[in-house]
Amino acid sequence: MIDPLVIDPLVRTARARPDDVALIDGAQRWTWRELLVAADVLAGHLLTQPHERVALLALDSGDAVVAINAVRRAGMTLVPLQRRLTTTGLVQLLERSRTSLLIHDAPHASVAAQLADARPSLMLLALPVVAATVPAPIAGPAPGRDSVDASAVGAVVFTSGTTAASKGVLLTHANLFASAGAWAKFLGARPDDHWLAALPLSHVAGLGVVLRSACSGARLTVQDRFDPTAVRRSLAEDGVTHVSLVPTQLVRVLDEGPVVAPVLRALLLGGAPIPAALVTRAIAAGRPVGPTYGMTEAASGVTALAADEARAHPGSSGRALPGMRVRVMLDRDMPAPIDVEGHISVSGPSVFQGYDEDDVGTRAALDGGWLHTGDRGRLDANGLLTITGRDAELIVSGGENISPVAVESVMLAHPDIADVAVVAWPDPTWGSMPAAAIVARPGADVDVEDIARFARDRLPAFSVPSTIEPVEAIPRTASGKVIRRDVRRMLASIATDLFVERPDGARIHVRRRGLGPVLVLLHATLANARELDPLAVELSREHTILAIDRRSAGSSEMPPGDVLGPIEAGAHIDDVIAVLDALAPGERVFLVGHSYGGCVGLEIAARHPGRIAGAFLFEPPYLGVLPGGASDSRLLGQRITDIARRDGSGAAALAFLETVNGPGATRRLPAPVLAQFEREGRSAVADAALAGFDPAGLQGIRTPIHVGLGGRSRGPYAAVAGSLQQFGVTVHTHHFPTLGHGGPVSRPTAIAPVVIALAGSPDAPASAAPPPGGSP
């Protein structure tokens, strides 16, 4: 039986080169002897109360490097924590990993205290720990601890979780040492090597650089948080021979101008899909770029491409590292032919032991000694691997498979684009279409249509993004991977303006945002879809929002030849159904109507019950259900029309407002609001008569109707809600004591939670006792 004990690499290097510089953090330096002593002092502290797993929450510093080595010297398992996580996220990782001790530095003392409050069993240990604080008998590990059990789990490293929940990856010391050895062979390690750690030490690649340094005796410089200027200075002045960067980091380094790096032998590029154009750019700048491919489950590295080959193969991630094997499969039993895309599997001594407390996930990932990576790619005749994307990120559009990475690579070639992320976006015709979030280069004046033309000229038609949205930044992990679920959320919060063409020449404007079941917003007379944006933003957290401008309102266009005057409600209803047929075909939707929009909502629910899953209507003035209401409606419509013809639509809008909300209503409003009402005057003329409604037809409504009532509103809204039940409509009322008639516009945060709850369960009745603030 082979003895699993191996000499600790830090001990071996410290004995061989005790006085050489091992670690640099700003002005602070450690020799190999000093680094070993510091690690052993901290290890001795850990051994006073042995723990199986020890978490680390600290800046990327020399003290963090000491702690990483100390946990191994103490025979314990390291759980590195990502600083970018919320306190809640950190608590979840501590609970999932069953960690009982947290090492932290001074900048994270407050967060550590919060974690201990949330998890009372958690013990804390502050950095730095100096020898004077440790009793003499336990100044270091016990005798005989110069060896490491290679079969023991050395680290539990959590995956990025870009497409699913993060998983705890169990990496043994053997996995970690094998990875360090493979990189040493590939790079040709030398005694004068000097690594710059520019990646987070909580990430498997940053952690790997620390272990690589100890195993090969390379000097290590650490920098907290990536700063392109600091990286450039270190490359120019500190004798750095090796550095690992992710693509977005390299872009920022190159963007600052020519890079001076007199002794740099390898600039490893990985952590995320690598655009070929970026490799070509770096080579043209004279930098020794080596594209790589790796993953947490393989202790970082799987393949790499030597810098001298990258010029001819800038899109490749290279060949398998020493000791590793790579294959591409069409399925689990059939290898893919040369240059044919398939599923990537890898094997070798650095492949992990499994996922922590996840036997199902482990069995799915490991099969017959091979790790199924979830990535897609192809191998050429020379064994060079090209990554094309991830299985979980593949966009299927009308039966065509689209790689987001391939689309991103093309779009990044546009001179105005600094960064891009492509995600699947729902499409009623094709199922999904690519959607792109783009970040402009500094000073660039981005023209979305020009970028779309650029993409159309270089991509198959089905791969061209249907939506291109400029954003401030792309959500990425510390290793540079796109967090696609966050990109989808980001795009969902941005409104897309669409138009549905009607046969009679009307052009109906729709503002769409969000993901999920469709919810339709129907605005009041003196408002439009754009004014409902605050409410739409709140609702888009759970739903796809279609906010519809009616004819005569907002950006919708009336048919040619239309004259000033009331519009039959049937025209509005047909427009809404046309929008649903175009943007949500076959889907039953939830309606939200405000004021006159609530009247339209009632008619839609009656005339098209198969399309409506439920409705929330805030103070609909459906006067036709009141005794004598129909004649009042006609008189109001005639009066408003006469005012419009005599004094203009602005005057008609103000008269409408005084009629609906009572005398003096206009005097209580700020000047900008009055100006908006005057601009929307034609809506008042179009809606005032409530023309074309059919109260008797409300008996066709098959779903409960929820009516919102404000405590400060005036008008017949409560009477309308009560009268609706006489027409066979099931009505639930929801009272908002602090809201006026404009509540959905002025106080969307009071309305949105109610709507979201009702849309999830439209049959739910009103709450008996609404809490303060307006929500029932």
JSON list of C-alpha atoms in Angstrom, two decimals, residues 417-590:
[
{"chain": "A", "resi": 417, "resn": "ILE", "atom": "CA", "xyz": [-17.92, 47.46, -27.34]},
{"chain": "A", "resi": 418, "resn": "ALA", "atom": "CA", "xyz": [-15.79, 46.88, -24.23]},
{"chain": "A", "resi": 419, "resn": "ASP", "atom": "CA", "xyz": [-17.79, 43.99, -22.81]},
{"chain": "A", "resi": 420, "resn": "VAL", "atom": "CA", "xyz": [-20.85, 41.94, -23.72]},
{"chain": "A", "resi": 421, "resn": "ALA", "atom": "CA", "xyz": [-23.03, 39.17, -22.34]},
{"chain": "A", "resi": 422, "resn": "VAL", "atom": "CA", "xyz": [-25.59, 37.20, -24.32]},
{"chain": "A", "resi": 423, "resn": "VAL", "atom": "CA", "xyz": [-28.48, 35.29, -22.73]},
{"chain": "A", "resi": 424, "resn": "ALA", "atom": "CA", "xyz": [-31.61, 33.47, -23.85]},
{"chain": "A", "resi": 425, "resn": "TRP", "atom": "CA", "xyz": [-34.68, 35.68, -24.04]},
{"chain": "A", "resi": 426, "resn": "PRO", "atom": "CA", "xyz": [-38.27, 34.41, -24.37]},
{"chain": "A", "resi": 427, "resn": "ASP", "atom": "CA", "xyz": [-39.77, 34.81, -27.83]},
{"chain": "A", "resi": 428, "resn": "PRO", "atom": "CA", "xyz": [-43.38, 33.90, -28.68]},
{"chain": "A", "resi": 429, "resn": "THR", "atom": "CA", "xyz": [-42.46, 32.68, -32.18]},
{"chain": "A", "resi": 430, "resn": "TRP", "atom": "CA", "xyz": [-39.07, 30.98, -31.78]},
{"chain": "A", "resi": 431, "resn": "GLY", "atom": "CA", "xyz": [-39.19, 29.97, -28.12]},
{"chain": "A", "resi": 432, "resn": "SER", "atom": "CA", "xyz": [-35.99, 31.86, -27.33]},
{"chain": "A", "resi": 433, "resn": "MET", "atom": "CA", "xyz": [-33.79, 34.42, -29.00]},
{"chain": "A", "resi": 434, "resn": "PRO", "atom": "CA", "xyz": [-30.39, 35.80, -28.02]},
{"chain": "A", "resi": 435, "resn": "ALA", "atom": "CA", "xyz": [-30.42, 39.08, -26.10]},
{"chain": "A", "resi": 436, "resn": "ALA", "atom": "CA", "xyz": [-27.25, 41.10, -25.53]},
{"chain": "A", "resi": 437, "resn": "ALA", "atom": "CA", "xyz": [-26.18, 43.47, -22.78]},
{"chain": "A", "resi": 438, "resn": "ILE", "atom": "CA", "xyz": [-23.29, 45.63, -23.98]},
{"chain": "A", "resi": 439, "resn": "VAL", "atom": "CA", "xyz": [-20.81, 47.92, -22.24]},
{"chain": "A", "resi": 440, "resn": "ALA", "atom": "CA", "xyz": [-19.45, 50.76, -24.34]},
{"chain": "A", "resi": 441, "resn": "ARG", "atom": "CA", "xyz": [-15.77, 51.60, -24.51]},
{"chain": "A", "resi": 442, "resn": "PRO", "atom": "CA", "xyz": [-14.91, 54.87, -22.73]},
{"chain": "A", "resi": 443, "resn": "GLY", "atom": "CA", "xyz": [-15.83, 57.80, -24.93]},
{"chain": "A", "resi": 444, "resn": "ALA", "atom": "CA", "xyz": [-17.72, 55.69, -27.47]},
{"chain": "A", "resi": 445, "resn": "ASP", "atom": "CA", "xyz": [-21.10, 56.90, -28.70]},
{"chain": "A", "resi": 446, "resn": "VAL", "atom": "CA", "xyz": [-22.90, 53.60, -28.99]},
{"chain": "A", "resi": 447, "resn": "ASP", "atom": "CA", "xyz": [-25.36, 53.22, -31.86]},
{"chain": "A", "resi": 448, "resn": "VAL", "atom": "CA", "xyz": [-27.43, 50.09, -31.15]},
{"chain": "A", "resi": 449, "resn": "GLU", "atom": "CA", "xyz": [-28.61, 49.84, -34.75]},
{"chain": "A", "resi": 450, "resn": "ASP", "atom": "CA", "xyz": [-25.01, 50.00, -36.01]},
{"chain": "A", "resi": 451, "resn": "ILE", "atom": "CA", "xyz": [-24.08, 47.20, -33.62]},
{"chain": "A", "resi": 452, "resn": "ALA", "atom": "CA", "xyz": [-27.08, 45.17, -34.84]},
{"chain": "A", "resi": 453, "resn": "ARG", "atom": "CA", "xyz": [-25.93, 45.63, -38.46]},
{"chain": "A", "resi": 454, "resn": "PHE", "atom": "CA", "xyz": [-22.43, 44.58, -37.44]},
{"chain": "A", "resi": 455, "resn": "ALA", "atom": "CA", "xyz": [-23.84, 41.39, -35.90]},
{"chain": "A", "resi": 456, "resn": "ARG", "atom": "CA", "xyz": [-26.09, 40.67, -38.91]},
{"chain": "A", "resi": 457, "resn": "ASP", "atom": "CA", "xyz": [-23.12, 40.91, -41.26]},
{"chain": "A", "resi": 458, "resn": "ARG", "atom": "CA", "xyz": [-21.15, 38.32, -39.28]},
{"chain": "A", "resi": 459, "resn": "LEU", "atom": "CA", "xyz": [-23.65, 35.92, -37.71]},
{"chain": "A", "resi": 460, "resn": "PRO", "atom": "CA", "xyz": [-26.36, 33.60, -39.00]},
{"chain": "A", "resi": 461, "resn": "ALA", "atom": "CA", "xyz": [-29.72, 35.36, -38.88]},
{"chain": "A", "resi": 462, "resn": "PHE", "atom": "CA", "xyz": [-30.98, 33.17, -36.02]},
{"chain": "A", "resi": 463, "resn": "SER", "atom": "CA", "xyz": [-27.94, 34.08, -33.89]},
{"chain": "A", "resi": 464, "resn": "VAL", "atom": "CA", "xyz": [-28.33, 37.86, -34.14]},
{"chain": "A", "resi": 465, "resn": "PRO", "atom": "CA", "xyz": [-29.55, 39.25, -30.79]},
{"chain": "A", "resi": 466, "resn": "SER", "atom": "CA", "xyz": [-33.16, 40.38, -30.94]},
{"chain": "A", "resi": 467, "resn": "THR", "atom": "CA", "xyz": [-32.46, 42.83, -28.12]},
{"chain": "A", "resi": 468, "resn": "ILE", "atom": "CA", "xyz": [-29.29, 44.87, -27.60]},
{"chain": "A", "resi": 469, "resn": "GLU", "atom": "CA", "xyz": [-29.20, 46.99, -24.45]},
{"chain": "A", "resi": 470, "resn": "PRO", "atom": "CA", "xyz": [-26.35, 49.27, -23.27]},
{"chain": "A", "resi": 471, "resn": "VAL", "atom": "CA", "xyz": [-25.57, 48.76, -19.55]},
{"chain": "A", "resi": 472, "resn": "GLU", "atom": "CA", "xyz": [-23.02, 50.14, -17.11]},
{"chain": "A", "resi": 473, "resn": "ALA", "atom": "CA", "xyz": [-21.29, 46.81, -16.40]},
{"chain": "A", "resi": 474, "resn": "ILE", "atom": "CA", "xyz": [-21.70, 43.07, -16.97]},
{"chain": "A", "resi": 475, "resn": "PRO", "atom": "CA", "xyz": [-22.29, 41.02, -13.78]},
{"chain": "A", "resi": 476, "resn": "ARG", "atom": "CA", "xyz": [-19.31, 38.69, -13.44]},
{"chain": "A", "resi": 477, "resn": "THR", "atom": "CA", "xyz": [-17.82, 36.41, -10.82]},
{"chain": "A", "resi": 478, "resn": "ALA", "atom": "CA", "xyz": [-14.44, 37.10, -9.27]},
{"chain": "A", "resi": 479, "resn": "SER", "atom": "CA", "xyz": [-12.97, 34.78, -11.93]},
{"chain": "A", "resi": 480, "resn": "GLY", "atom": "CA", "xyz": [-14.54, 36.78, -14.76]},
{"chain": "A", "resi": 481, "resn": "LYS", "atom": "CA", "xyz": [-17.41, 34.45, -15.67]},
{"chain": "A", "resi": 482, "resn": "VAL", "atom": "CA", "xyz": [-20.66, 36.05, -16.75]},
{"chain": "A", "resi": 483, "resn": "ILE", "atom": "CA", "xyz": [-23.42, 35.58, -14.17]},
{"chain": "A", "resi": 484, "resn": "ARG", "atom": "CA", "xyz": [-26.10, 35.02, -16.78]},
{"chain": "A", "resi": 485, "resn": "ARG", "atom": "CA", "xyz": [-29.03, 34.87, -14.40]},
{"chain": "A", "resi": 486, "resn": "ASP", "atom": "CA", "xyz": [-28.08, 38.37, -13.22]},
{"chain": "A", "resi": 487, "resn": "VAL", "atom": "CA", "xyz": [-27.77, 39.54, -16.82]},
{"chain": "A", "resi": 488, "resn": "ARG", "atom": "CA", "xyz": [-31.31, 38.29, -17.45]},
{"chain": "A", "resi": 489, "resn": "ARG", "atom": "CA", "xyz": [-32.52, 40.16, -14.37]},
{"chain": "A", "resi": 490, "resn": "MET", "atom": "CA", "xyz": [-30.72, 43.27, -15.57]},
{"chain": "A", "resi": 491, "resn": "LEU", "atom": "CA", "xyz": [-32.27, 43.07, -19.02]},
{"chain": "A", "resi": 492, "resn": "ALA", "atom": "CA", "xyz": [-35.65, 42.31, -17.48]},
{"chain": "A", "resi": 493, "resn": "SER", "atom": "CA", "xyz": [-35.54, 45.60, -15.58]},
{"chain": "A", "resi": 494, "resn": "ILE", "atom": "CA", "xyz": [-35.01, 47.54, -18.83]},
{"chain": "A", "resi": 495, "resn": "ALA", "atom": "CA", "xyz": [-38.11, 48.44, -20.79]},
{"chain": "A", "resi": 496, "resn": "THR", "atom": "CA", "xyz": [-38.25, 47.51, -24.48]},
{"chain": "A", "resi": 497, "resn": "ASP", "atom": "CA", "xyz": [-40.54, 49.64, -26.63]},
{"chain": "A", "resi": 498, "resn": "LEU", "atom": "CA", "xyz": [-42.49, 47.58, -29.15]},
{"chain": "A", "resi": 499, "resn": "PHE", "atom": "CA", "xyz": [-45.26, 48.37, -31.62]},
{"chain": "A", "resi": 500, "resn": "VAL", "atom": "CA", "xyz": [-48.09, 46.18, -32.84]},
{"chain": "A", "resi": 501, "resn": "GLU", "atom": "CA", "xyz": [-49.51, 47.19, -36.22]},
{"chain": "A", "resi": 502, "resn": "ARG", "atom": "CA", "xyz": [-53.29, 46.97, -36.64]},
{"chain": "A", "resi": 503, "resn": "PRO", "atom": "CA", "xyz": [-55.08, 46.44, -39.98]},
{"chain": "A", "resi": 504, "resn": "ASP", "atom": "CA", "xyz": [-56.83, 49.83, -39.76]},
{"chain": "A", "resi": 505, "resn": "GLY", "atom": "CA", "xyz": [-53.52, 51.71, -39.47]},
{"chain": "A", "resi": 506, "resn": "ALA", "atom": "CA", "xyz": [-53.39, 52.04, -35.70]},
{"chain": "A", "resi": 507, "resn": "ARG", "atom": "CA", "xyz": [-49.92, 51.46, -34.27]},
{"chain": "A", "resi": 508, "resn": "ILE", "atom": "CA", "xyz": [-50.17, 50.34, -30.64]},
{"chain": "A", "resi": 509, "resn": "HIS", "atom": "CA", "xyz": [-47.21, 51.06, -28.38]},
{"chain": "A", "resi": 510, "resn": "VAL", "atom": "CA", "xyz": [-46.21, 48.48, -25.75]},
{"chain": "A", "resi": 511, "resn": "ARG", "atom": "CA", "xyz": [-43.50, 48.76, -23.08]},
{"chain": "A", "resi": 512, "resn": "ARG", "atom": "CA", "xyz": [-42.27, 45.27, -22.20]},
{"chain": "A", "resi": 513, "resn": "ARG", "atom": "CA", "xyz": [-40.00, 44.33, -19.33]},
{"chain": "A", "resi": 514, "resn": "GLY", "atom": "CA", "xyz": [-39.41, 41.43, -16.97]},
{"chain": "A", "resi": 515, "resn": "LEU", "atom": "CA", "xyz": [-39.59, 37.65, -17.14]},
{"chain": "A", "resi": 516, "resn": "GLY", "atom": "CA", "xyz": [-42.27, 35.24, -16.01]},
{"chain": "A", "resi": 517, "resn": "PRO", "atom": "CA", "xyz": [-46.04, 35.00, -16.46]},
{"chain": "A", "resi": 518, "resn": "VAL", "atom": "CA", "xyz": [-47.50, 37.88, -18.44]},
{"chain": "A", "resi": 519, "resn": "LEU", "atom": "CA", "xyz": [-49.16, 40.75, -16.62]},
{"chain": "A", "resi": 520, "resn": "VAL", "atom": "CA", "xyz": [-50.89, 43.50, -18.65]},
{"chain": "A", "resi": 521, "resn": "LEU", "atom": "CA", "xyz": [-51.02, 47.12, -17.47]},
{"chain": "A", "resi": 522, "resn": "LEU", "atom": "CA", "xyz": [-53.92, 49.27, -18.71]},
{"chain": "A", "resi": 523, "resn": "HIS", "atom": "CA", "xyz": [-53.47, 52.92, -17.80]},
{"chain": "A", "resi": 524, "resn": "ALA", "atom": "CA", "xyz": [-55.89, 55.60, -16.69]},
{"chain": "A", "resi": 525, "resn": "THR", "atom": "CA", "xyz": [-57.27, 58.26, -18.99]},
{"chain": "A", "resi": 526, "resn": "LEU", "atom": "CA", "xyz": [-54.76, 60.96, -18.07]},
{"chain": "A", "resi": 527, "resn": "ALA", "atom": "CA", "xyz": [-51.69, 58.70, -18.06]},
{"chain": "A", "resi": 528, "resn": "ASN", "atom": "CA", "xyz": [-49.86, 56.37, -20.41]},
{"chain": "A", "resi": 529, "resn": "ALA", "atom": "CA", "xyz": [-47.73, 53.24, -20.30]},
{"chain": "A", "resi": 530, "resn": "ARG", "atom": "CA", "xyz": [-44.54, 55.19, -19.63]},
{"chain": "A", "resi": 531, "resn": "GLU", "atom": "CA", "xyz": [-46.04, 56.83, -16.53]},
{"chain": "A", "resi": 532, "resn": "LEU", "atom": "CA", "xyz": [-46.66, 53.36, -15.13]},
{"chain": "A", "resi": 533, "resn": "ASP", "atom": "CA", "xyz": [-42.93, 52.54, -15.34]},
{"chain": "A", "resi": 534, "resn": "PRO", "atom": "CA", "xyz": [-42.40, 52.68, -11.53]},
{"chain": "A", "resi": 535, "resn": "LEU", "atom": "CA", "xyz": [-45.20, 50.15, -11.02]},
{"chain": "A", "resi": 536, "resn": "ALA", "atom": "CA", "xyz": [-43.94, 48.06, -13.95]},
{"chain": "A", "resi": 537, "resn": "VAL", "atom": "CA", "xyz": [-40.44, 47.91, -12.43]},
{"chain": "A", "resi": 538, "resn": "GLU", "atom": "CA", "xyz": [-41.85, 46.59, -9.14]},
{"chain": "A", "resi": 539, "resn": "LEU", "atom": "CA", "xyz": [-44.04, 44.01, -10.89]},
{"chain": "A", "resi": 540, "resn": "SER", "atom": "CA", "xyz": [-41.30, 42.90, -13.29]},
{"chain": "A", "resi": 541, "resn": "ARG", "atom": "CA", "xyz": [-39.50, 41.16, -10.42]},
{"chain": "A", "resi": 542, "resn": "GLU", "atom": "CA", "xyz": [-42.01, 38.33, -10.86]},
{"chain": "A", "resi": 543, "resn": "HIS", "atom": "CA", "xyz": [-43.69, 38.91, -14.23]},
{"chain": "A", "resi": 544, "resn": "THR", "atom": "CA", "xyz": [-43.31, 39.87, -17.85]},
{"chain": "A", "resi": 545, "resn": "ILE", "atom": "CA", "xyz": [-45.01, 43.26, -18.00]},
{"chain": "A", "resi": 546, "resn": "LEU", "atom": "CA", "xyz": [-46.85, 44.48, -21.09]},
{"chain": "A", "resi": 547, "resn": "ALA", "atom": "CA", "xyz": [-47.82, 48.11, -20.45]},
{"chain": "A", "resi": 548, "resn": "ILE", "atom": "CA", "xyz": [-50.07, 49.16, -23.33]},
{"chain": "A", "resi": 549, "resn": "ASP", "atom": "CA", "xyz": [-50.74, 52.66, -24.66]},
{"chain": "A", "resi": 550, "resn": "ARG", "atom": "CA", "xyz": [-54.28, 52.99, -25.99]},
{"chain": "A", "resi": 551, "resn": "ARG", "atom": "CA", "xyz": [-55.13, 54.73, -29.22]},
{"chain": "A", "resi": 552, "resn": "SER", "atom": "CA", "xyz": [-54.83, 58.48, -28.63]},
{"chain": "A", "resi": 553, "resn": "ALA", "atom": "CA", "xyz": [-52.45, 58.02, -25.68]},
{"chain": "A", "resi": 554, "resn": "GLY", "atom": "CA", "xyz": [-48.69, 58.06, -25.24]},
{"chain": "A", "resi": 555, "resn": "SER", "atom": "CA", "xyz": [-46.76, 56.79, -28.27]},
{"chain": "A", "resi": 556, "resn": "SER", "atom": "CA", "xyz": [-49.62, 54.89, -29.91]},
{"chain": "A", "resi": 557, "resn": "GLU", "atom": "CA", "xyz": [-50.74, 56.22, -33.27]},
{"chain": "A", "resi": 558, "resn": "MET", "atom": "CA", "xyz": [-54.33, 56.70, -34.38]},
{"chain": "A", "resi": 559, "resn": "PRO", "atom": "CA", "xyz": [-55.36, 55.40, -37.81]},
{"chain": "A", "resi": 560, "resn": "PRO", "atom": "CA", "xyz": [-55.08, 57.98, -40.62]},
{"chain": "A", "resi": 561, "resn": "GLY", "atom": "CA", "xyz": [-58.18, 60.14, -40.89]},
{"chain": "A", "resi": 562, "resn": "ASP", "atom": "CA", "xyz": [-59.37, 59.67, -37.30]},
{"chain": "A", "resi": 563, "resn": "VAL", "atom": "CA", "xyz": [-61.23, 62.67, -35.96]},
{"chain": "A", "resi": 564, "resn": "LEU", "atom": "CA", "xyz": [-61.38, 64.15, -32.51]},
{"chain": "A", "resi": 565, "resn": "GLY", "atom": "CA", "xyz": [-64.02, 62.49, -30.37]},
{"chain": "A", "resi": 566, "resn": "PRO", "atom": "CA", "xyz": [-64.89, 59.45, -28.28]},
{"chain": "A", "resi": 567, "resn": "ILE", "atom": "CA", "xyz": [-63.50, 56.05, -29.29]},
{"chain": "A", "resi": 568, "resn": "GLU", "atom": "CA", "xyz": [-65.61, 52.94, -28.95]},
{"chain": "A", "resi": 569, "resn": "ALA", "atom": "CA", "xyz": [-64.30, 50.70, -26.14]},
{"chain": "A", "resi": 570, "resn": "GLY", "atom": "CA", "xyz": [-64.31, 47.80, -28.60]},
{"chain": "A", "resi": 571, "resn": "ALA", "atom": "CA", "xyz": [-61.38, 49.37, -30.46]},
{"chain": "A", "resi": 572, "resn": "HIS", "atom": "CA", "xyz": [-59.28, 49.45, -27.28]},
{"chain": "A", "resi": 573, "resn": "ILE", "atom": "CA", "xyz": [-60.26, 45.87, -26.45]},
{"chain": "A", "resi": 574, "resn": "ASP", "atom": "CA", "xyz": [-59.35, 44.62, -29.92]},
{"chain": "A", "resi": 575, "resn": "ASP", "atom": "CA", "xyz": [-56.00, 46.41, -29.63]},
{"chain": "A", "resi": 576, "resn": "VAL", "atom": "CA", "xyz": [-55.20, 44.66, -26.34]},
{"chain": "A", "resi": 577, "resn": "ILE", "atom": "CA", "xyz": [-56.08, 41.25, -27.77]},
{"chain": "A", "resi": 578, "resn": "ALA", "atom": "CA", "xyz": [-53.94, 41.99, -30.84]},
{"chain": "A", "resi": 579, "resn": "VAL", "atom": "CA", "xyz": [-51.02, 42.76, -28.53]},
{"chain": "A", "resi": 580, "resn": "LEU", "atom": "CA", "xyz": [-51.55, 39.50, -26.65]},
{"chain": "A", "resi": 581, "resn": "ASP", "atom": "CA", "xyz": [-51.78, 37.53, -29.89]},
{"chain": "A", "resi": 582, "resn": "ALA", "atom": "CA", "xyz": [-48.46, 39.02, -30.98]},
{"chain": "A", "resi": 583, "resn": "LEU", "atom": "CA", "xyz": [-46.51, 38.95, -27.71]},
{"chain": "A", "resi": 584, "resn": "ALA", "atom": "CA", "xyz": [-48.19, 36.28, -25.55]},
{"chain": "A", "resi": 585, "resn": "PRO", "atom": "CA", "xyz": [-49.99, 33.93, -27.94]},
{"chain": "A", "resi": 586, "resn": "GLY", "atom": "CA", "xyz": [-52.21, 31.40, -26.19]},
{"chain": "A", "resi": 587, "resn": "GLU", "atom": "CA", "xyz": [-51.26, 32.60, -22.71]},
{"chain": "A", "resi": 588, "resn": "ARG", "atom": "CA", "xyz": [-53.85, 33.48, -20.06]},
{"chain": "A", "resi": 589, "resn": "VAL", "atom": "CA", "xyz": [-52.77, 36.79, -18.55]},
{"chain": "A", "resi": 590, "resn": "PHE", "atom": "CA", "xyz": [-53.45, 38.80, -15.41]}
]
